Coordinates of C-alpha atoms and ligand atoms in Angstrom, one line a residue:
X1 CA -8.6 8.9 -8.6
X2 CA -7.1 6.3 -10.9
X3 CA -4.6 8.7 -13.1
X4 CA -1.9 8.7 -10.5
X5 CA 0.4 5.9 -11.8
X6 CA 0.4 6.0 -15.8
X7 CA 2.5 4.1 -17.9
X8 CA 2.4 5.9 -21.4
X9 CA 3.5 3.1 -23.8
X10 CA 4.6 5.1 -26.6
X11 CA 7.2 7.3 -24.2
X12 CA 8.4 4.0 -22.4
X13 CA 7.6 6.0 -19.2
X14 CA 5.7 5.9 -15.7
X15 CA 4.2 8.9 -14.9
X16 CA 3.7 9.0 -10.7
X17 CA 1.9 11.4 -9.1
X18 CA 4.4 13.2 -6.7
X19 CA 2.8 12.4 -3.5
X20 CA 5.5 14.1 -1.6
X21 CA 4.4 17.4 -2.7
X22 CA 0.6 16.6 -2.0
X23 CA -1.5 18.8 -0.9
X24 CA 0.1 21.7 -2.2
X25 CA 1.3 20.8 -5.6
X26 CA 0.4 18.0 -8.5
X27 CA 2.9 17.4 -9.7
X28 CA 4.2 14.0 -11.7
X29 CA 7.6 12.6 -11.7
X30 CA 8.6 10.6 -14.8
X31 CA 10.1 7.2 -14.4
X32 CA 12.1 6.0 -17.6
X33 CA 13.8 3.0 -15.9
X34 CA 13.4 0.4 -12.9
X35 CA 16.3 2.5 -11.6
X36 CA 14.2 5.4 -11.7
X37 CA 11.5 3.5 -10.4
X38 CA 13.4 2.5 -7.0
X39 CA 14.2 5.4 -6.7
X40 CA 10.4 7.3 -6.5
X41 CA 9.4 4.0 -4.4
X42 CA 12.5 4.7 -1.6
X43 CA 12.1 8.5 -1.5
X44 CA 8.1 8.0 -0.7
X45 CA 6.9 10.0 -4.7
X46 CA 4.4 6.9 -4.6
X47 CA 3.8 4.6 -1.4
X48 CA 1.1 2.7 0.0
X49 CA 1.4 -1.3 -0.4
X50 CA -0.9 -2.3 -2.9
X51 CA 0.2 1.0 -5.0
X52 CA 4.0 0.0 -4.8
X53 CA 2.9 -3.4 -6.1
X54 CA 1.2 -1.9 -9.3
X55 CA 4.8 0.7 -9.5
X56 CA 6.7 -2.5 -9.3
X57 CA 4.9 -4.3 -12.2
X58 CA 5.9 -1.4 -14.4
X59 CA 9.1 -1.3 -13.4
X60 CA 9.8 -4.5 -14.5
X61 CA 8.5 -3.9 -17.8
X62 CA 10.9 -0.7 -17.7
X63 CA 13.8 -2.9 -16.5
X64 CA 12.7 -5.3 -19.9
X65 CA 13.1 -2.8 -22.0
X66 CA 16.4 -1.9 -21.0
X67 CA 18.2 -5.7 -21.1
X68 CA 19.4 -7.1 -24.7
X69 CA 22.3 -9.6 -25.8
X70 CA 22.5 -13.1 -25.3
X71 CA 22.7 -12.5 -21.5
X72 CA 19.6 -10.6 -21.1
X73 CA 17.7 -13.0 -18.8
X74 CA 20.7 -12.9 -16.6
X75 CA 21.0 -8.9 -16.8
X76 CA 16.7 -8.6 -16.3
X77 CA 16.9 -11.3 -12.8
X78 CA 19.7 -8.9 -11.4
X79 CA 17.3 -5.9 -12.3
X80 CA 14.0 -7.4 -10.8
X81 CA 16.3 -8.5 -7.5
X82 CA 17.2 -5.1 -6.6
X83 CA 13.0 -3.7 -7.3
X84 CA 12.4 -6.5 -5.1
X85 CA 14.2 -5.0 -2.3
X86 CA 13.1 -1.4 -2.9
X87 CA 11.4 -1.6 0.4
X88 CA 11.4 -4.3 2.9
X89 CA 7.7 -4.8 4.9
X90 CA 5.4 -4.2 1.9
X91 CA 4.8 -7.8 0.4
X92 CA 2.8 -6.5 -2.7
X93 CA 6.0 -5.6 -3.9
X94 CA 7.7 -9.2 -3.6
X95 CA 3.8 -10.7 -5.2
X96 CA 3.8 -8.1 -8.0
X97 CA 7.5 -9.4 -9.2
X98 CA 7.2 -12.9 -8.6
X99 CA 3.8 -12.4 -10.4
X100 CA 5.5 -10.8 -13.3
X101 CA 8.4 -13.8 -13.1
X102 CA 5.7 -16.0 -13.4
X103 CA 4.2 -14.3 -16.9
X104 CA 7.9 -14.2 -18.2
X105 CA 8.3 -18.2 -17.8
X106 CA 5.2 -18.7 -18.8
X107 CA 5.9 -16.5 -22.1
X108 CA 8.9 -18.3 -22.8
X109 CA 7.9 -21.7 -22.2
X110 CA 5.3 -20.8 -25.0
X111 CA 7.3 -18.6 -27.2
X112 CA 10.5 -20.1 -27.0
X113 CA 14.0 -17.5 -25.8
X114 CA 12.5 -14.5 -27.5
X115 CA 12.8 -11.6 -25.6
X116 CA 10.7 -9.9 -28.4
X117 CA 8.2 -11.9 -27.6
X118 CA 7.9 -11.3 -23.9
X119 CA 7.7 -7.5 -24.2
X120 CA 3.8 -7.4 -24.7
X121 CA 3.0 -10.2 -22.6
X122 CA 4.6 -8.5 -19.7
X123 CA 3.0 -5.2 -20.4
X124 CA -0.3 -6.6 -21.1
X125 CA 0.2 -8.6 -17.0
X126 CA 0.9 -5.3 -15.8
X127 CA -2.1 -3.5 -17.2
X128 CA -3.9 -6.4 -15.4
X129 CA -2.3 -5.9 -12.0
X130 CA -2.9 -2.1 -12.4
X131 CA -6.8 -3.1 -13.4
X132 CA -7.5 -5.7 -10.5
X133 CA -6.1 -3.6 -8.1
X134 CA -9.1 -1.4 -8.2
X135 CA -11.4 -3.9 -8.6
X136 CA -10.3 -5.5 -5.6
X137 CA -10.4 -2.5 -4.0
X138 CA -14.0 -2.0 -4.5
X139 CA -15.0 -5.7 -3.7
X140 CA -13.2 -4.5 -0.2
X141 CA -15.4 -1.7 -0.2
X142 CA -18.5 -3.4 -0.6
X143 CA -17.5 -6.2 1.9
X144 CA -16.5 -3.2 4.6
X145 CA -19.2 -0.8 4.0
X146 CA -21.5 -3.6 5.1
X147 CA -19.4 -3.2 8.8
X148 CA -20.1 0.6 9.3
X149 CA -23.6 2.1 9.9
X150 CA -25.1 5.0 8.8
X151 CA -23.8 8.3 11.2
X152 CA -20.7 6.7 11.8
X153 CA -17.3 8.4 12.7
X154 CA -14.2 5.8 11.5
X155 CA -10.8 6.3 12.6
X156 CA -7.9 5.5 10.5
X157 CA -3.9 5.9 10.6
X158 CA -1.7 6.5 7.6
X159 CA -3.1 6.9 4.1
X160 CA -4.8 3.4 2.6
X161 CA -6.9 5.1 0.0
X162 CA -6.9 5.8 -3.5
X163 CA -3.6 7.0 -3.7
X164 CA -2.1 4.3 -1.8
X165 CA -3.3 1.4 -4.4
X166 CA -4.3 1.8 -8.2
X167 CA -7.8 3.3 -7.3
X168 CA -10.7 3.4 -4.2
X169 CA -8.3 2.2 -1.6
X170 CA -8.3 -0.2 1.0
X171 CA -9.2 1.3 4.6
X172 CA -10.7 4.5 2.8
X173 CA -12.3 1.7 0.4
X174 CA -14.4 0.8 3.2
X175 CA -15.5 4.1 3.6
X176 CA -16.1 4.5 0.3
X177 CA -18.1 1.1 0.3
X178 CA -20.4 2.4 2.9
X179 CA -21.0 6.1 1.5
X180 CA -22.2 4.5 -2.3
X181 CA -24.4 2.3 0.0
X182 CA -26.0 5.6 0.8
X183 CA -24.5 5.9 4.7
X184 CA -23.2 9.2 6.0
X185 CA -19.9 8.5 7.2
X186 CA -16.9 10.7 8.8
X187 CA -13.6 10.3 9.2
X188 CA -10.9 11.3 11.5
X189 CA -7.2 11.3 9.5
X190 CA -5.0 10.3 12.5
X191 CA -1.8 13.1 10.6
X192 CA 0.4 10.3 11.1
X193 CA 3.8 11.5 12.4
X194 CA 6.8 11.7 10.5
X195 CA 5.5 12.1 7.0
X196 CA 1.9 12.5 7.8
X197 CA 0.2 10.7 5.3
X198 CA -3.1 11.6 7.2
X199 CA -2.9 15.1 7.5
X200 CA -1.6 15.6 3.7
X201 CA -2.6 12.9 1.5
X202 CA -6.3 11.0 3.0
X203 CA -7.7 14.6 3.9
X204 CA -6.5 15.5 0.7
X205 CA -8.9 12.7 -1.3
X206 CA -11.7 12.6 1.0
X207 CA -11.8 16.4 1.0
X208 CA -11.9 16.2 -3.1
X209 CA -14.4 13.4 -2.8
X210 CA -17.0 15.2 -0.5
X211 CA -16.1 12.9 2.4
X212 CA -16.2 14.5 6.0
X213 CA -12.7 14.6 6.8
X214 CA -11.4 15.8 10.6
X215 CA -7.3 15.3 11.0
X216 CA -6.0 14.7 14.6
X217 CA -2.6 14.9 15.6
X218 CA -1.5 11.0 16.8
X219 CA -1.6 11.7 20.5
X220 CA -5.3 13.1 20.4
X221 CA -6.3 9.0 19.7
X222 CA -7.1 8.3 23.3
X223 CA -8.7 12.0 24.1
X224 CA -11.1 11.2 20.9
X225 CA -12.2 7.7 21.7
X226 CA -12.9 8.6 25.3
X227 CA -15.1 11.2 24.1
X228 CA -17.0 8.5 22.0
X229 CA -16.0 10.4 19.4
X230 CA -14.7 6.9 16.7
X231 CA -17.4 4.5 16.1
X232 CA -14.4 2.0 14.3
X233 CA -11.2 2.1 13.4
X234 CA -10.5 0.5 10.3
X235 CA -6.5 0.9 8.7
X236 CA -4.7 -0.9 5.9
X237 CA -1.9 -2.8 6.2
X238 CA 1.2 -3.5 4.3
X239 CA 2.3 -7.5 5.3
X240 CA -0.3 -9.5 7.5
X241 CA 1.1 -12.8 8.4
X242 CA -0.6 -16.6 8.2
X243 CA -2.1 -16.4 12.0
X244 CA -3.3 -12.6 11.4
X245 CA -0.5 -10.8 12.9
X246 CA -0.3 -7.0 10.8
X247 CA 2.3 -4.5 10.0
X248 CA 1.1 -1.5 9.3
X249 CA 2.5 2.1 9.5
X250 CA 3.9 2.9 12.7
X251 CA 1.5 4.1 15.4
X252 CA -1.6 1.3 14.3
X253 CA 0.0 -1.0 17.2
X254 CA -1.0 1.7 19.9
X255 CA -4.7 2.5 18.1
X256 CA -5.4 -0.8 17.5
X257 CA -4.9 -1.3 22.0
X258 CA -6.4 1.7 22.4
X259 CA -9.8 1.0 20.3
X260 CA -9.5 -2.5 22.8
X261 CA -9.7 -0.4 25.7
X262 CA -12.6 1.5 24.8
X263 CA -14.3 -1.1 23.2
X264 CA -14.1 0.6 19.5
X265 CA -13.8 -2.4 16.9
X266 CA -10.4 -2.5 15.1
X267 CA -10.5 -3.6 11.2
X268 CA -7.5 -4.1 8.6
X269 CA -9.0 -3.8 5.4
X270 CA -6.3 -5.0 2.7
X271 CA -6.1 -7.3 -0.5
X272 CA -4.9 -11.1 -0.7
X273 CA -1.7 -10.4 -2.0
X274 CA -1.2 -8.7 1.5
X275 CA -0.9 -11.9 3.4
X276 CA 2.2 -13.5 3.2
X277 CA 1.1 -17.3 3.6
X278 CA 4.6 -17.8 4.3
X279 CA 5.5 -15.7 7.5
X280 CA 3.8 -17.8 10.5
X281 CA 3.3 -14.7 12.5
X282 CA 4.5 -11.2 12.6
X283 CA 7.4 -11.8 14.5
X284 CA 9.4 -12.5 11.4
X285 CA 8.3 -9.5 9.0
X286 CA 10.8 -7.0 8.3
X287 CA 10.5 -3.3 9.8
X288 CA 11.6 -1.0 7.2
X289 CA 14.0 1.8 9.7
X290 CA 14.1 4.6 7.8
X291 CA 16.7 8.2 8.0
X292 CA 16.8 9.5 11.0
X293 CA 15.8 12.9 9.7
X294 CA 12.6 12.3 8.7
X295 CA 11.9 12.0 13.0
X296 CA 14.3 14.9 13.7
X297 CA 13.3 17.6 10.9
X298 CA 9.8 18.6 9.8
X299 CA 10.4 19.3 6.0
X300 CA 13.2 21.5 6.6
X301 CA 13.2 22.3 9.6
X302 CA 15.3 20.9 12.4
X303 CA 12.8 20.2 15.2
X304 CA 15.7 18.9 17.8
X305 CA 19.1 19.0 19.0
X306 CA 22.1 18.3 17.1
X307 CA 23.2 15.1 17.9
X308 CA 20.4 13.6 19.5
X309 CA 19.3 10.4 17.5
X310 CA 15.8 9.2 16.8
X311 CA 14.0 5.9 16.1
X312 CA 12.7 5.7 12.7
X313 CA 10.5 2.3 12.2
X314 CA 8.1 2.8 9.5
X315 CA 6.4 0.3 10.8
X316 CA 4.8 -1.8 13.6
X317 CA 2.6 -5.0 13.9
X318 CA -0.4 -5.2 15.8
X319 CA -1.1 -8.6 17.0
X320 CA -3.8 -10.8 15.8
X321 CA -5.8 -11.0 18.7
X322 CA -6.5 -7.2 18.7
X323 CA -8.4 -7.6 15.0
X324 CA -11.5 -7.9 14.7
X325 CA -11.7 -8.5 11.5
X326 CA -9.5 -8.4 8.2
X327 CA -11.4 -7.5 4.9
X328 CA -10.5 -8.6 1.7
X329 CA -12.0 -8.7 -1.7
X330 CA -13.1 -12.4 -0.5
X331 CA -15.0 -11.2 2.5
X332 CA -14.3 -10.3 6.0
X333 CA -11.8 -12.9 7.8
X334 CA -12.7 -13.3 11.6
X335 CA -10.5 -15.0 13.9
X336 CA -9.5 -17.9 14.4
X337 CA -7.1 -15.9 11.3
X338 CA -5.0 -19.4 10.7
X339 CA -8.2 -21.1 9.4
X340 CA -9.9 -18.0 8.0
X341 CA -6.8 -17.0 5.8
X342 CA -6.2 -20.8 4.6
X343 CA -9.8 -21.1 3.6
X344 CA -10.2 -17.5 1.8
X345 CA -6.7 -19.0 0.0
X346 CA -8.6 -22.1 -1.0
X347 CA -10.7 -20.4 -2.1
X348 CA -8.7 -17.8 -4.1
Ligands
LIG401 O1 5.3 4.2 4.4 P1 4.0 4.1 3.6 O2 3.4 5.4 3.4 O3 4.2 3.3 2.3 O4 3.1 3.2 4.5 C1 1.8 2.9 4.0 C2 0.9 2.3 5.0 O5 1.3 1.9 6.1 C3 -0.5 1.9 4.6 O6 -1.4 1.9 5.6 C4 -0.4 0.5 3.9 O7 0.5 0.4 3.0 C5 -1.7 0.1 3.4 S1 -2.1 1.0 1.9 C6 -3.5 0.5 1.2

């Protein structure tokens, strides 16, 4: 599934699958400026690290085409600081707008001011964003598929698959990697409480792409290991910092300890522009906290009292030492993660 961010050039629009409304409908919201485009990214229509990445990149083409005047470099900065921030943990956001900054001065220091002239560059970088995205994707596939063996059960938390980068996925790239390498593979969806991306949207693809697919409520995580039910655990991850240290959606800190209890190995499976070179560990990385209701409502539906208030991270950070391994499209860094990352950056 690759069709579920389109930017159709002629209609200046993004088209974003509504992955709200997922299993049930398909249904695709239309984004006609970065405004819009914030606003599908904070209210969860697309979501998934690497995929908000590729959203941002088209937002800032959107937010181009909406500056003019004299002041329009002025007008366009204000416009790509605010995307930026659409949501705080996810780095590929920050990566895919300083990527796209980068084009722009690059553009101009070529073109001279021309904003006309910037307009195709830009689109043209974020076709490419949109294009290596899956491409990494599948080098993580390959890379990962190598980890799992044939008859293996792999636990993962969240949704890191197709629909949570441009195509293939990250953690469901890996078993994707393994199943093209001709190894039958299930998975368990932890549902991932409160907007159960596991339940709704990674038994949704697996199911459409023939893959095995069990979901568990989060508490049954212990129960099913015990049982030697999960061969591996392998879950994406939305900001890893420079000593290995991941954020990933809440809930991954408690799997990630319990797979070290029973001795199940733990994977992160996620591009480059995931680590964030910058942040020395995860102690630093910002926890996106968001409305309460989403803890104390399913859908509609208030599930407890009035007045009580709930805690709403979106995230948590496992620490390095629980990894056992991060795959990227460069191959699988093993701890020590300091060395590992820098060289896979030297690399890069
Ligand atoms: O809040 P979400 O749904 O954007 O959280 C997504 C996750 O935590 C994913 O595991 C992560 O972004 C990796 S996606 C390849």
């Amino acid at each position: 599934m690759e069709d579920h961010i389109r930017f159709d050039a002629r209609e200046r629009t993004l088209f974003l699958l509504d992955q709200r409304l997922l299993p049930e409908q398909e249904h695709y919201v239309a984004c006609r400026s970065v405004e819009d485009v914030i606003r599908a990214m904070q209210g969860m229509v697309v979501r998934g690290a690497p995929a908000i990445g590729v959203t941002a990149a088209w937002g800032c083409v959107l937010a181009l085409d909406a500056v003019d005047g004299p002041d329009w470099q002025e007008l366009l900065g204000q416009k790509l600081s605010l995307l930026a921030k659409a949501r705080p943990t996810a780095v590929n956001l920050r990566w895919a707008v300083e990527r796209m900054q980068r084009c722009l001065q690059r553009t101009l220091d070529s073109a001279g001011l021309e904003r006309e002239a910037v307009l195709p560059a830009w689109e043209a970088e974020a076709w490419r964003i949109q294009r290596e995205d899956v491409e990494i994707c599948q080098a993580i596939g390959r890379h990962g598929g190598e980890l799992l063996q044939d008859g293996d059960t792999v636990l993962t938390h969240c949704n890191a698959g197709a629909l949570a980068t441009a195509g293939y996925g990250t953690a469901l790239g890996v078993v994707r990697g393994a199943v093209a390498a001709g190894k039958r593979i299930a998975v368990i969806a932890d549902e991932t409480r409160p907007l159960f991306q596991g339940a709704r949207l990674t038994a949704w693809e697996l199911q459409r792409d023939g893959i095995p697919v069990t979901v568990a409520c989060d508490n049954a995580c212990a129960l099913l290991m015990g049982k030697g039910l999960v061969q591996c655990v392998v879950t994406g991850a939305d900001r890893i910092a420079a000593n290995g240290d991941t954020a990933n959606k809440i809930g991954t800190c408690a799997v990630a300890i319990l797979a070290r209890h029973f001795g199940i190995p733990f994977y992160v499976a996620a591009p480059l522009s995931t680590i964030d070179t910058d942040m020395v560990d995860g102690s630093a990385i910002p926890l996106e906290q968001r409305p309460e209701q989403e803890v104390t409502h399913v859908g509609t539906a208030r599930i407890c009292p009035v007045g009580v208030p709930a805690y709403n991270f979106a995230f948590d950070v496992t620490p390095a030492a629980y990894i056992q391994g991060i795959v990227t499209e460069v191959g699988v860094l093993r701890p020590p993660y300091t060395e590992s990352i820098r060289r896979a950056f030297d690399r890069g």
